Structures are given as structure tokens and as C-alpha cells.
XYZ file of C-alpha atoms in Angstrom:
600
model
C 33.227 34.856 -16.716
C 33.953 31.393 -18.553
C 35.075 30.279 -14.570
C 31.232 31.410 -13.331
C 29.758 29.507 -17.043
C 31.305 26.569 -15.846
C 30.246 26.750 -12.216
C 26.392 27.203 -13.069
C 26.365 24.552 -16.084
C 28.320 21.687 -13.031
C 25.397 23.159 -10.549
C 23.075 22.539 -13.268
C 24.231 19.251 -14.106
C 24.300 18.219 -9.798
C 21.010 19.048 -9.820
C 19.667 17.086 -12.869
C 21.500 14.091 -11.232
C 20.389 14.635 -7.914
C 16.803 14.857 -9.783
C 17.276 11.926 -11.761
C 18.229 9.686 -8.592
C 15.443 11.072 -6.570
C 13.049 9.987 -9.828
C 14.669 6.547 -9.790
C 14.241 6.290 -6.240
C 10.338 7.065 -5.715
C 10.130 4.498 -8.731
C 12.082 1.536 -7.379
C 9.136 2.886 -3.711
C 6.576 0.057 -4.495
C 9.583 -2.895 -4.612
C 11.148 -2.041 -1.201
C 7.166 -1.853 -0.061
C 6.544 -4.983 -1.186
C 10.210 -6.474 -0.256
C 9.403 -4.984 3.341
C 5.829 -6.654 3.354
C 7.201 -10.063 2.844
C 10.322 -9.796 4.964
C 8.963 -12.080 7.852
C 7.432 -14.447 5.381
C 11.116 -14.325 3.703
C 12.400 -17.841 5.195
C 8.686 -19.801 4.981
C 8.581 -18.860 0.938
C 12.371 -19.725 -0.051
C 11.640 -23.400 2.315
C 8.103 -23.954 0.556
C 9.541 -22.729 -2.694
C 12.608 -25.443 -2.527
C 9.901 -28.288 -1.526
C 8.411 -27.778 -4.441
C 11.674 -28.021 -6.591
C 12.135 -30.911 -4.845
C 8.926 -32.206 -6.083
C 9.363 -31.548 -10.078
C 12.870 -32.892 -9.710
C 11.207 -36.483 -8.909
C 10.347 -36.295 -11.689
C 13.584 -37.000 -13.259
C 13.422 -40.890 -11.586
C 9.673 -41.211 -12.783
C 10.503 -40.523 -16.283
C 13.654 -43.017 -15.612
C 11.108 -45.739 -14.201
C 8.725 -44.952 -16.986
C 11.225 -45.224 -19.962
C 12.845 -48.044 -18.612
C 9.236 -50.208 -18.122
C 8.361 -48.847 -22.106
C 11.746 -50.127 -23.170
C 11.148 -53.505 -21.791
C 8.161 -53.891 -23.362
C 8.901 -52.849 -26.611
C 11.888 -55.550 -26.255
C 11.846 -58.616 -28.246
C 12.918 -60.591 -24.445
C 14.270 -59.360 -21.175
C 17.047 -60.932 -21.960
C 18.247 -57.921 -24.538
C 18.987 -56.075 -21.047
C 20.799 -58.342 -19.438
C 24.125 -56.213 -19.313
C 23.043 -54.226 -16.040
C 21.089 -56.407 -13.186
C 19.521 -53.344 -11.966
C 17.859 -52.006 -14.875
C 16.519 -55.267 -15.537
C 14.517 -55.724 -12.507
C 13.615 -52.134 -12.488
C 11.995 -52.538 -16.182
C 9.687 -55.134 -15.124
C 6.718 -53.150 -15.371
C 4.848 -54.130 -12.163
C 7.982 -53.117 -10.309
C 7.863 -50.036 -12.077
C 4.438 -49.301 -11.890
C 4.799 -49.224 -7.937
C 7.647 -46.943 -7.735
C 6.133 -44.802 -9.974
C 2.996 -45.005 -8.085
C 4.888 -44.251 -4.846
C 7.215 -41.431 -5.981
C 3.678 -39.820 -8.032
C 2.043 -39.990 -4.161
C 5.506 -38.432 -2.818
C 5.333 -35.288 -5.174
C 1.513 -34.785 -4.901
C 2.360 -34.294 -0.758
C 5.033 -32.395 -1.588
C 3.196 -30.341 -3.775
C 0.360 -30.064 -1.098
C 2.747 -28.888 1.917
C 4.526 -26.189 -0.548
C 0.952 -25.308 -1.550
C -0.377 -24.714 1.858
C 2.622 -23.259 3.442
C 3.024 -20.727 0.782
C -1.277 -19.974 0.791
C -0.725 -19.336 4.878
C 2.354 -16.890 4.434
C -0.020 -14.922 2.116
C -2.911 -14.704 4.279
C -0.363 -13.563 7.041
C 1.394 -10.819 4.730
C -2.247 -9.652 3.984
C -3.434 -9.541 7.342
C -0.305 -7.850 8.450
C -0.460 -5.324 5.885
C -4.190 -4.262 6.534
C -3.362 -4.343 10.307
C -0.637 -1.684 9.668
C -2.785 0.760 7.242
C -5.638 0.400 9.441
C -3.175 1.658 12.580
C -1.514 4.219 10.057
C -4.581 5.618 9.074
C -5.982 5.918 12.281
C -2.728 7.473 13.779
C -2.753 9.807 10.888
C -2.547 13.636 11.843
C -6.088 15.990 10.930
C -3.930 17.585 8.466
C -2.236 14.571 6.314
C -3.106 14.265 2.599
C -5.384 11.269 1.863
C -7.047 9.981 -0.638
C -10.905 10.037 -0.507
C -12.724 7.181 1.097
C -13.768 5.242 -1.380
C -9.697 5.266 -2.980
C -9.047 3.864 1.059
C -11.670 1.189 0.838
C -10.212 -0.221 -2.022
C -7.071 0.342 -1.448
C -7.326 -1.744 1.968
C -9.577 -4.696 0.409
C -8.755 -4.669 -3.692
C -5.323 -3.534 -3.079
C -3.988 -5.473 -0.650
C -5.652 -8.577 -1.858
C -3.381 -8.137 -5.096
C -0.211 -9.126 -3.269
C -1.214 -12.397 -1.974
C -0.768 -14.056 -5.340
C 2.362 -12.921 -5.351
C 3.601 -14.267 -2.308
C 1.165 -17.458 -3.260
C 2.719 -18.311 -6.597
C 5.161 -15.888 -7.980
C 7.593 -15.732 -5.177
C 7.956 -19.549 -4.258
C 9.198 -19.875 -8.414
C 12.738 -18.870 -7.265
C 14.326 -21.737 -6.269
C 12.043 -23.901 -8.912
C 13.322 -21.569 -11.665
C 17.027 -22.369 -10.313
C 16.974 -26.211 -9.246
C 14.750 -27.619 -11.387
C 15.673 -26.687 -15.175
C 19.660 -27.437 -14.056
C 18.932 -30.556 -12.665
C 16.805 -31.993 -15.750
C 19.113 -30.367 -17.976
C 22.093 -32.420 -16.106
C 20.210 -35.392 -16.761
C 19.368 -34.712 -19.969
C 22.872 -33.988 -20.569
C 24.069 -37.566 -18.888
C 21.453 -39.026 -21.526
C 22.577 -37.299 -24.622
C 23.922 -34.146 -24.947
C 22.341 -33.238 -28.172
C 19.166 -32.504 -26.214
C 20.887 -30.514 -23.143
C 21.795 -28.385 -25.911
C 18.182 -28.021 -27.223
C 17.158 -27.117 -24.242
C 19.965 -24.762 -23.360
C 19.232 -22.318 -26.943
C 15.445 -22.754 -26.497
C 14.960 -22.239 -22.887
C 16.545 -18.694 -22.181
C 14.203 -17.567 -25.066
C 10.651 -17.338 -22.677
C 12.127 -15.195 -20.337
C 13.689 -12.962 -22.456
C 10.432 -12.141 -24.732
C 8.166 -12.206 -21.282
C 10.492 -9.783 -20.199
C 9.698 -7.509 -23.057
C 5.859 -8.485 -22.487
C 6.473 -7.782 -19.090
C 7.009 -4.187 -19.054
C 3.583 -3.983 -20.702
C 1.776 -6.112 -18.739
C 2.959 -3.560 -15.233
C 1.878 -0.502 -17.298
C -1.287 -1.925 -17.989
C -1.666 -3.283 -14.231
C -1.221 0.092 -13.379
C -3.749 1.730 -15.383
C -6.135 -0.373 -14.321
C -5.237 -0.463 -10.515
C -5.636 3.356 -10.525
C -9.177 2.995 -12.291
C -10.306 0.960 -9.747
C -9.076 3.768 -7.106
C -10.624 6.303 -9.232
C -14.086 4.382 -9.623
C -14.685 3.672 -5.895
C -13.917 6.915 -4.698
C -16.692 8.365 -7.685
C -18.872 5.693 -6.601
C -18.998 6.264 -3.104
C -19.023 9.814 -3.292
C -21.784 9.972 -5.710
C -23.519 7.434 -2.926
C -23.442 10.204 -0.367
C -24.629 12.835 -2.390
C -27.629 10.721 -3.534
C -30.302 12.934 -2.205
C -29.481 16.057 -3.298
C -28.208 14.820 -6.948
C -31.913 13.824 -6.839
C -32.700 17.194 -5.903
C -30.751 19.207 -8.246
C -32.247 16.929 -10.939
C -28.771 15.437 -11.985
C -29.331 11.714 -11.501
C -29.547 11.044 -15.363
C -26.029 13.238 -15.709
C -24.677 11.194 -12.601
C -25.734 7.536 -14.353
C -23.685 8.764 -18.005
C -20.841 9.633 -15.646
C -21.032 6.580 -13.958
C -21.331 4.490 -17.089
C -18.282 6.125 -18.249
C -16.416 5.147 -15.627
C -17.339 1.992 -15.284
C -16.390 1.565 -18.971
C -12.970 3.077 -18.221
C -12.313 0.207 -15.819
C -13.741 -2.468 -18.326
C -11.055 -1.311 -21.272
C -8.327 -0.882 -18.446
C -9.525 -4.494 -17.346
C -9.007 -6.145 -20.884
C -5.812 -4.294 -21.865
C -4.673 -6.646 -18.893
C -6.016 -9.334 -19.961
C -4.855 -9.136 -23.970
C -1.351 -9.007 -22.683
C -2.101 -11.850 -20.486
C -3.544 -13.780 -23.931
C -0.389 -12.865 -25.647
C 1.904 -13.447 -22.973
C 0.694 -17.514 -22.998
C 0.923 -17.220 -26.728
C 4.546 -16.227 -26.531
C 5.273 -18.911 -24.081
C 3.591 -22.089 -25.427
C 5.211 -21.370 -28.690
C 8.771 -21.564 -27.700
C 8.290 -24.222 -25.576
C 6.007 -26.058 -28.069
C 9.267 -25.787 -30.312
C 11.953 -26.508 -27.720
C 9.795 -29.994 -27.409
C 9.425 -30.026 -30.985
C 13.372 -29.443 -31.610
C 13.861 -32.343 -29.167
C 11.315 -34.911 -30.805
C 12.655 -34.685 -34.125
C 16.106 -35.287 -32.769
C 14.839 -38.589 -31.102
C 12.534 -39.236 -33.909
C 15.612 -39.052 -36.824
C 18.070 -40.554 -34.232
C 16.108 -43.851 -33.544
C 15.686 -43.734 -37.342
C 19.347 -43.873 -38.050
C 19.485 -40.446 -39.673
C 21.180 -38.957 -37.263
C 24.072 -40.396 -34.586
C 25.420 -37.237 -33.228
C 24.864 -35.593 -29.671
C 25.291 -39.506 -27.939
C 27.990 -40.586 -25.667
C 29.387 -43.286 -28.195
C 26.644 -45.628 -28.614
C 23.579 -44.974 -30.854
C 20.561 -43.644 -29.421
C 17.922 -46.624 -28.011
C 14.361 -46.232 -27.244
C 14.831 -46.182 -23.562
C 17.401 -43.184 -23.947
C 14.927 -41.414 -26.362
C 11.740 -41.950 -24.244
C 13.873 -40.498 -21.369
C 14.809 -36.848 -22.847
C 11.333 -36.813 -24.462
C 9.309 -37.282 -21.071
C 12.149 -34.457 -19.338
C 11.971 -32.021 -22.245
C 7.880 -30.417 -20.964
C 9.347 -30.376 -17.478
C 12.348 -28.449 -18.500
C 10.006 -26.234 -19.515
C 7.050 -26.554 -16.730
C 8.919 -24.102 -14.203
C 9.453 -21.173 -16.720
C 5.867 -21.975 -17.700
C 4.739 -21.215 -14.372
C 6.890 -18.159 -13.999
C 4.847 -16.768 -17.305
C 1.733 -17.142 -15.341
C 2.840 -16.263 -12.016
C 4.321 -12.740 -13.717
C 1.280 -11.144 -13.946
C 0.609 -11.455 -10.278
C 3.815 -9.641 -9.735
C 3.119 -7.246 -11.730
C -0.401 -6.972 -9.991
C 1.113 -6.677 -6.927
C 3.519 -3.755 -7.743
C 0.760 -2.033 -9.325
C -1.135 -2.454 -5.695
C 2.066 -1.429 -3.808
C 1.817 2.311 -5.966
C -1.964 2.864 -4.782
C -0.502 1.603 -1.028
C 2.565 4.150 -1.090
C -0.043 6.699 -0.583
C -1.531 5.612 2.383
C 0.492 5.650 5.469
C 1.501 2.575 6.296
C 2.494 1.987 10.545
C 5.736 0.378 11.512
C 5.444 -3.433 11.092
C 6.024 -3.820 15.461
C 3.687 -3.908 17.062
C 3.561 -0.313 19.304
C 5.554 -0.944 22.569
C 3.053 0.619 26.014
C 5.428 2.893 27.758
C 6.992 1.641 30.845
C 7.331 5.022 32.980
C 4.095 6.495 34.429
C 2.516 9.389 32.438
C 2.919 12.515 33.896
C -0.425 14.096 35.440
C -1.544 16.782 33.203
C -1.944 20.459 34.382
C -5.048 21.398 37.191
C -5.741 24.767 34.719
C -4.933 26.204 31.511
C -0.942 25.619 31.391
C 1.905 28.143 29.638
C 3.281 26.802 26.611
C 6.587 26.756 25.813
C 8.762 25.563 22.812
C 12.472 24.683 23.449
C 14.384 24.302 20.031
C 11.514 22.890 18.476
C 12.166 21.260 15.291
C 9.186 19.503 12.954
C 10.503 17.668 9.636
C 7.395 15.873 8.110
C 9.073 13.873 5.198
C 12.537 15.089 5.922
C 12.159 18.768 5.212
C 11.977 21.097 8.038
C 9.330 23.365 8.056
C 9.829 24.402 11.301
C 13.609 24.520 12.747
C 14.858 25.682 16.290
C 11.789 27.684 17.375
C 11.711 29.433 20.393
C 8.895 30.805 22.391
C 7.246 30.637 25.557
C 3.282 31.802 25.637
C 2.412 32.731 29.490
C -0.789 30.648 30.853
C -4.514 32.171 29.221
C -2.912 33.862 26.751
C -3.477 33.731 23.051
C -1.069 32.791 20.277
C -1.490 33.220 16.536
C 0.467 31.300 14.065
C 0.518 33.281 10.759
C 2.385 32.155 7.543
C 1.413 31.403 4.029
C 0.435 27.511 2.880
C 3.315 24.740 3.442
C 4.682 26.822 6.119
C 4.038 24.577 8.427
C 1.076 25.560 10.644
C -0.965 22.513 10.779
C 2.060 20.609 11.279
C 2.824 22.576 14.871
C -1.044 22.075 15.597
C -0.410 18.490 14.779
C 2.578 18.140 17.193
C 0.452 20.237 19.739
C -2.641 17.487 19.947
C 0.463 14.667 20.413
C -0.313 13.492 16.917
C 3.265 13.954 15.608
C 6.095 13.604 17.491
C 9.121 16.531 17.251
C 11.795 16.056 14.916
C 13.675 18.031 17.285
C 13.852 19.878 20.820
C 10.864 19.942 22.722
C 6.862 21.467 23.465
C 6.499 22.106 27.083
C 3.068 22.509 28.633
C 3.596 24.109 32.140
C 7.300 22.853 32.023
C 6.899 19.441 31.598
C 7.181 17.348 28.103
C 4.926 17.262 26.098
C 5.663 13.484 25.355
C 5.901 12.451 28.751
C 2.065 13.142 29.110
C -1.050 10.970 28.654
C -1.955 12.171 25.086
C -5.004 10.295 24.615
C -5.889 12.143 27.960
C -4.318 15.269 26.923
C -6.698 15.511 23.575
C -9.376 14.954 26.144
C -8.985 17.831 27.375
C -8.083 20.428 24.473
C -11.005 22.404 22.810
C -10.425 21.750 18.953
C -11.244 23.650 15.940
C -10.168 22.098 12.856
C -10.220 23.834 9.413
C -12.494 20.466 8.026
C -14.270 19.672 11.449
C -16.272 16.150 10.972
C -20.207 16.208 11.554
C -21.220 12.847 11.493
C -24.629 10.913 10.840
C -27.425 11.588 13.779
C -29.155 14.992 15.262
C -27.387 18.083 16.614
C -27.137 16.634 20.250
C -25.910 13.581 19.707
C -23.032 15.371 17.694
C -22.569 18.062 20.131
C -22.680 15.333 22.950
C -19.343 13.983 21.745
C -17.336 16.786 23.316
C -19.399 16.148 26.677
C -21.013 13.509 27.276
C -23.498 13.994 29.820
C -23.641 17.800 28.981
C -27.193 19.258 29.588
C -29.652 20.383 27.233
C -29.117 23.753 28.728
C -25.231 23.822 28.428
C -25.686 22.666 24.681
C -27.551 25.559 23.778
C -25.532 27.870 26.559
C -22.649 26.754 23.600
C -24.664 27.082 20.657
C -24.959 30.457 22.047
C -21.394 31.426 22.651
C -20.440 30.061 19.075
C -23.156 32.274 17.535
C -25.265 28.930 16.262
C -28.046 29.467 18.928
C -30.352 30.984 15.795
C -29.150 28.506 13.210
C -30.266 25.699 15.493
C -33.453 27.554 16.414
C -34.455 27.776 13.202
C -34.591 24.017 11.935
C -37.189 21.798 12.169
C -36.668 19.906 15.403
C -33.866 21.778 17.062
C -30.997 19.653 18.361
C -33.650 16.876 17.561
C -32.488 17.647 13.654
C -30.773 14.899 12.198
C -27.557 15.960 10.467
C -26.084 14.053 7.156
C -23.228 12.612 7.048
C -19.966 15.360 7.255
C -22.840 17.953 8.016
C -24.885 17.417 4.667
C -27.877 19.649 4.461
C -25.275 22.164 6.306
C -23.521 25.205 4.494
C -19.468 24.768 5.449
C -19.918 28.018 8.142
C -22.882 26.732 9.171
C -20.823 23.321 9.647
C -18.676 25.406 11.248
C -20.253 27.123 13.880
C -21.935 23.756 15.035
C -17.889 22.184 15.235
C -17.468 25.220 17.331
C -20.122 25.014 19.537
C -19.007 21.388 20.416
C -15.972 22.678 21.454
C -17.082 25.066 23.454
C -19.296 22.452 25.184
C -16.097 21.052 26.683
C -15.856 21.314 30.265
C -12.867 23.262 31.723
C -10.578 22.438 28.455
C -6.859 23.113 29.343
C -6.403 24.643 26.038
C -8.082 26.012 22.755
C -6.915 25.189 19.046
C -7.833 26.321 16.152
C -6.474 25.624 12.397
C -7.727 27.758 9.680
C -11.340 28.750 11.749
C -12.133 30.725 8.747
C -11.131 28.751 6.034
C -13.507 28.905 3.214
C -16.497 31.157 4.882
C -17.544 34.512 3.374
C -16.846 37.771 5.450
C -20.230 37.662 7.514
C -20.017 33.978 9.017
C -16.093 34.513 9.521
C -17.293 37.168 12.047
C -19.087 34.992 13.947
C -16.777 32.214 14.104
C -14.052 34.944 15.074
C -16.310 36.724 17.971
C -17.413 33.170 19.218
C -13.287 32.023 19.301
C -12.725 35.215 21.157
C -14.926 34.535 23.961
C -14.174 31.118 23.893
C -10.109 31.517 24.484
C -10.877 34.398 26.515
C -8.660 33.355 29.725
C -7.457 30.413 28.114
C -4.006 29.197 27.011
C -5.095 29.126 22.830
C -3.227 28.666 19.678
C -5.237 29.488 16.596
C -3.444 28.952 13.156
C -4.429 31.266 10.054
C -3.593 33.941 7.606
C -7.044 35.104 7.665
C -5.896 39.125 8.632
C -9.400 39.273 10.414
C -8.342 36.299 12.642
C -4.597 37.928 13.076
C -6.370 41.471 14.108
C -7.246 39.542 17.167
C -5.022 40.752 20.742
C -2.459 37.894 20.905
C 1.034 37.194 20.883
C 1.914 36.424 17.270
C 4.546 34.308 15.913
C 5.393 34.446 11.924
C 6.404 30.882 10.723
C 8.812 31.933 7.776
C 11.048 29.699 5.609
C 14.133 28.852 5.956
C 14.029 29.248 9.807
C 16.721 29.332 12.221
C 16.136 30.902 15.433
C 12.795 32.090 15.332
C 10.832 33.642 18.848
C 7.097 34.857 18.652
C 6.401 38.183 18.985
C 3.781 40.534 19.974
């Protein structure tokens, strides 16, 4: 008994862990996203990033030149600096003037190059990135889980236009974070190590307290990123609803809600922008008092008050105009890491609202080099070998089994998640198999023409798509030359001969967009007909044909699929018993599966 305690409470601890790392994983998601985004860009960013450390690091020999001309100045004769040849003709201030002059015009091009190499690298991540959602979305299967249209829009313009400051400004800081305070501090140090170790306790403080501002800056960024998802969605779907909103009288009830929202975004906006505010606060403080720290030390030190922190020799004006010019740019990089933080933090916020959008592979796809088989002359048999489907790593359907003989029917029964519309997605050729293979007439699947083969299938899907224009011109995008006569010879045959009939201008009616001023079986029955109006299809699918439609309209959707797959190789997915009462070979997806074959 205390042997089987301890078993469950180590079980229940593996699984907390295993829990826990899976949670730690999904949140570390948007950083491998955006580390993958910039990969190519990697190389450019780290060579524009050192460019510009090169360029604040001149600045060390302009503050040189500068002190140096000051000092001679302020002395009584040039004579005072006679002890180093050099220095002397380097403190003559037209001399100096010009090689500040020249070294000011070197960092301003370096500057510019940095500048514009790291601007290009950004535009290319963005265009890269919208190039790969656009193909992801578009090679999405009919049944994958996406957000509404208006959360796409602005995830593929607002969203992805967040990361390019971030490869703009925050990720070239690297190497100036790196090189540029060590090498002023070194030469700070040569000067007078008093001030290296000023700027050694002060520096170290700006990260560490925009680190703690940090973590509330990405919650913030978050909240409002998903506002912004939240907002366009409700705004456009409130767009395409405009007329019958107007209708049902609920325009003033729309303009409150759409008030609201837009006032959700504005507090979301300046919670961002209040830790922005204090984020500068925190940083111009501690470096206002690293420079302070420093100019006191000079200050007391070319007063006499103080004679530690030299190298022997008491502290001169040229040594203390030296530190004093080097002790903002010590400071200038972390400065611009302060600023450049809230981009990344933008930017991970954008790569959250991206991680649910499916995003293609960053290659561009590769055309096959082997012919395409030629598809079947008439309806094929269908077979699956082994057939194995995994979407996101979990098999839903594992070593299946069956072989449907040509014009036959097949149901697929099983409850939600079983895995239904993923077969019927791996049937159209818009998945591939995880595992074995889908044989139409004996040949691969994948070795077909799929763009050809979905040419040629008769499709019913459970959310078919009516789009904007009359009832031909959406029927005529099964068929496109089809005949007035063999539009209404499908209407008929689908049972939507009446409905059509019946409105104003007959397949002259223009539909909304998605079928508004439709009921769904209505929309239905049209989606139906258009398949139907397919010439010769090689097979019939169906996902969930009665989905959502009361008992009287599922009849007629159910007696026009009957006459449609009459003699035709069909596979019609649902756990609608009025559609699985149908004559057909049935197979039962059930989980866990192993060796599963369909049965009649």
C-alpha cells in the first residue's frame, strides 16, 4: 500500500514537471519565432551593429583632440607642454580642429552605413515574414483554427510591422553594449582610475532597474497587442454586418460597443506609454548621477581637495576635460538600449499574436522534379495503407486500414477531435500523412497533381464560403461555362431549385458576403448545389453536411448528398445519426487507435 502511495505521488510529481516544462516551453514560443525570423539577417545585424561601435569608440580620440586643444588654451604658453612633441603639435587648436572635423565626418558615415544596413535587414525580415503567413495561410487546411479576419489583417500589417524596430535598433545594441562602454572605460581607466571606478558602480545600475521595468513594459505590450487583435476583428465584423445592425435597430448599441473598445485600446495604449515615461526617468537619473559622481571628482581634484584615483601625478585640466567629455558616452550605449527595449518588447508581444497564425517554412517551396501521375478516367477505389495523421504531434489517426471499392460510399463517424476533418484534409492533398499512405485507384496519393486532383473532387464543407455577387456567378465557380440549365438541373438535385425560385431575381440575386441575407441551410443547399454542378467529379466529400441545420433542411441536404454520391466513390464525415443511417461502408475513428479497418 505505502509502495502504490509512493508510485502515484512520483507519477504525480512526472507529470507536474512534464507540465511545468511544456508551460515554459510554449512561453519561451515567441523568442525562437522571432530568433528564427532574423536568422538570415543574423550576420548583416552583428556587422552593422560592430560599425556602429566602431563609430562611438572614435569618440575616445575626439574627446583626446578636444581636451588636448582646451588645455592649450587655457595654458599660460605652449611652452608648459613641451615634455611630449606630439601632444604639443596636436594641441594647437587649428590642428585639432581638423582632426576633429575629419574623425566627426568619419563617425557620421559610419553611423549612416550601420543605419541603412540595419533599416534594409528589417524591411527584408518583414517582407519575409508576411511572405510566409501569406503562403501559410493560404496553404492552411478548411478545418484549421484561425483567428477571425480582422485579428489576420492586423496581425499581417500591425503585427509584423512591430518587429522591424527590433531588428532596426534593438538588435544592432549588442556589440555597442559590449565594445563601447569597455573601451571608454579602459581609457578612462589609463586617465585616472578614480573615474573607471565611477563608472564601473554606476553603470551596471540602468540595466538592472530597466530590467525590473522591463518585465512591465512586455506585460503591458501584450495587453495592448491583443487589444488591437481584439478591436479589428470587432471592427471589421461589425463592418459586414452593417446592414442588418441597421435593420435590427442596433446601430446606437453597436457605436457604445465600439466606443468601448476603442477606449480599451486607448488605456492599453498609455499603460505602454507610462512605463515608457518612467523607464527614461529611471535611466537619465542614474546616468545624470554617474556624470555627476564624475564631475565632482574632477571639480574637487583640480581644486586640490582631492589627489586620489591618479597615476602619481595630480590631476591637470587636460586629464579632467578628458574623463568628463567620456563619462555621457559611457553612458550613451546603455541609453540607447533603454529606448531600444521597448521595441523588443513590442516585438515579442507581436511574435504571441503571430504564433497563432501558421507561419510556412522560410524556403521557398521546391516544384517537384518527377512528372505527376495522371489522375483516374472515373470515380477511383480508395484505399488507406497504414495511414497515420499527427496534426501537432498527436495522432489522431494511427495505422488505419481500409480499402473502399470504386462508387461506393464511406462514412466517417466519431465524436469532435477524433480526427475527421483531419482525414478529409489529407483526402483534398491539403495535409500530407504523418504516416503510411492514401491510395486512389492504387497509386499515391502524393504522387498526383493535387491542385488538379481538387479540381476534380465535389466538396461539401461543414462552413462552405458564399462570396460577394449573384447565385450564378457563385455557382459558376464549380463550372465555369456551366449552362443556365445545368445550374438549375443542380439547384434541383440539391433541393435549392424553390429557394432560388423564390427570390427576387433568381440566380440574378446578389448574395452578401459568406451568404448574408442567407439562413446557414439555406447557405447550405446553395454550397451543395455548386458541387453538384461539377462535371464528372472523381469523388464526393462531405464534412459535417448537417452541421448546425434543424431536422427539416438536414433532410434535404441528406436526400440531395444521396443522389449526388449515388455511383460515386464518396466520403462524408459526421455524427449526425441521420447522415450515418445512410447505406455505406462505415468506419468508426476511435481513440487511441491501432489497427483500425472500416466496416460495414
Amino acid at each position: 500500500m505505502h509502495r502504490d502511495g509512493r508510485t502515484a505521488r512520483g507519477t504525480d510529481t512526472g507529470a507536474d514537471r512534464q507540465g511545468a516544462a511544456d508551460e515554459a516551453a510554449a512561453a519561451k514560443a515567441h523568442v525562437r519565432l522571432l530568433a528564427e525570423v532574423v536568422a538570415a539577417e543574423k550576420t548583416g545585424i552583428a556587422r552593422a551593429g560592430r560599425i556602429a561601435a566602431l563609430a562611438d569608440l572614435l569618440w575616445i580620440a575626439q574627446a583626446f583632440l578636444l581636451a588636448l586643444a582646451i588645455g592649450g588654451l587655457a595654458a599660460e604658453d605652449m611652452e608648459a607642454q613641451a615634455g611630449a612633441s606630439a601632444q604639443t603639435v596636436l594641441a594647437v587648436p587649428a590642428v585639432a580642429a581638423s582632426l576633429i572635423t575629419l574623425i566627426a565626418i568619419l563617425r557620421l558615415l559610419l553611423s549612416l552605413l550601420a543605419s541603412r544596413m540595419t533599416a534594409a535587414a528589417a524591411e527584408r525580415v518583414k517582407t519575409d515574414l508576411r511572405d510566409r503567413l501569406l503562403r501559410g495561410l493560404a496553404g492552411a487546411a478548411p478545418s484549421a483554427a484561425l483567428p477571425g479576419a480582422g485579428a489576420v489583417a492586423a496581425a499581417i500589417a500591425d503585427q509584423v510591422e512591430a518587429i522591424g524596430p527590433y531588428v532596426r535598433r534593438f538588435l544592432p545594441l549588442r556589440p555597442r553594449l559590449t565594445l563601447v562602454p569597455l573601451g571608454i572605460l579602459l581609457a578612462a581607466f589609463i586617465a585616472n582610475w578614480m573615474v573607471a571606478v565611477i563608472l564601473l558602480v554606476a553603470g551596471p545600475l540602468i540595466p538592472l532597474f530597466m530590467a525590473l521595468i522591463g518585465m512591465r513594459a512586455k506585460a503591458a505590450a501584450d495587453g495592448q497587442h491583443g487589444e488591437l487583435a481584439r478591436m479589428s476583428a470587432f471592427l471589421l465584423d461589425r463592418l459586414r454586418g452593417l446592414d442588418t445592425l441597421r435593420l435590427i435597430g442596433a446601430l446606437e448599441r453597436t457605436d457604445k460597443a465600439v466606443a468601448e473598445a476603442g477606449d480599451r485600446f486607448r488605456v492599453a495604449t498609455m499603460k505602454v506609454l507610462k512605463i515608457a515615461f518612467l523607464s527614461s526617468t529611471v535611466l537619465e537619473l542614474f546616468s545624470a548621477l554617474g556624470i555627476a559622481f564624475v564631475a565632482v571628482y574632477v571639480g574637487f581634484s583640480l581644486l586640490g581637495q582631492v589627489s586620489g584615483g591618479t597615476w602619481g601625478t595630480p590631476m591637470d585640466l587636460f586629464t579632467g576635460l578628458f574623463v568628463l567629455l567620456l563619462a555621457p558616452e559611457f553612458f550613451s550605449p546603455l541609453r540607447a538600449f533603454a529606448a531600444a527595449y521597448h521595441d523588443k518588447a513590442n516585438a515579442e508581444a507581436a511574435a504571441n499574436v503571430l504564433l497563432e497564425l501558421p507561419l510556412a517554412s522560410s524556403e521557398a517551396p521546391v516544384a517537384p522534379v518527377t512528372a505527376a501521375q495522371p489522375l483516374p478516367k472515373t470515380s477511383p477505389a480508395l484505399t488507406f495503407r497504414d495511414l497515420t495523421l499527427a496534426p501537432g504531434g498527436r495522432a489522431v489517426i494511427s495505422r488505419l486500414n481500409l480499402d473502399l471499392p470504386a462508387g461506393q460510399r464511406l462514412l466517417v463517424a466519431g465524436p469532435s477531435g477524433a480526427g475527421k476533418s483531419t482525414l478529409i484534409d489529407a483526402l483534398t492533398g491539403l495535409r500530407p500523412v504523418d504516416g503510411g499512405a492514401i491510395l486512389i485507384d492504387g497509386l499515391d496519393l502524393a504522387a498526383l497533381d493535387l491542385s488538379l486532383w481538387r479540381s476534380r473532387l465535389a466538396f461539401l464543407s461543414q462552413e462552405p464560403r458564399l462570396f460577394f455577387g449573384s447565385v450564378r456567378s457563385n455557382l459558376a465557380r464549380a463550372q465555369r461555362d456551366a449552362s443556365e440549365a445545368e445550374m438549375w438541373a443542380a439547384l434541383e438535385l440539391a433541393g435549392a431549385r424553390a429557394l432560388v425560385e423564390q427570390m427576387p431575381m433568381g440566380l440574378a440575386t446578389r448574395l452578401g458576403e459568406d451568404g448574408f441575407g442567407l439562413s446557414v441551410g439555406e447557405a447550405r443547399r446553395i454550397a451543395l448545389a455548386r458541387a453538384a454542378l461539377r462535371r464528372d467529379p472523381l469523388m464526393l466529400i462531405a464534412d459535417e453536411p448537417t452541421a448546425g441545420l434543424d431536422d427539416e433542411t438536414a433532410a434535404v441536404v441528406i436526400a440531395g448528398l444521396e443522389r449526388l454520391s449515388a455511383g460515386r466513390t464518396s466520403v462524408i464525415a459526421s455524427h449526425d445519426p441521420n447522415v450515418l443511417a445512410m447505406r455505406a461502408l462505415r468506419l468508426d475513428i476511435t481513440q487511441p487507435q491501432r489497427e483500425t479497418e472500416g466496416v460495414a
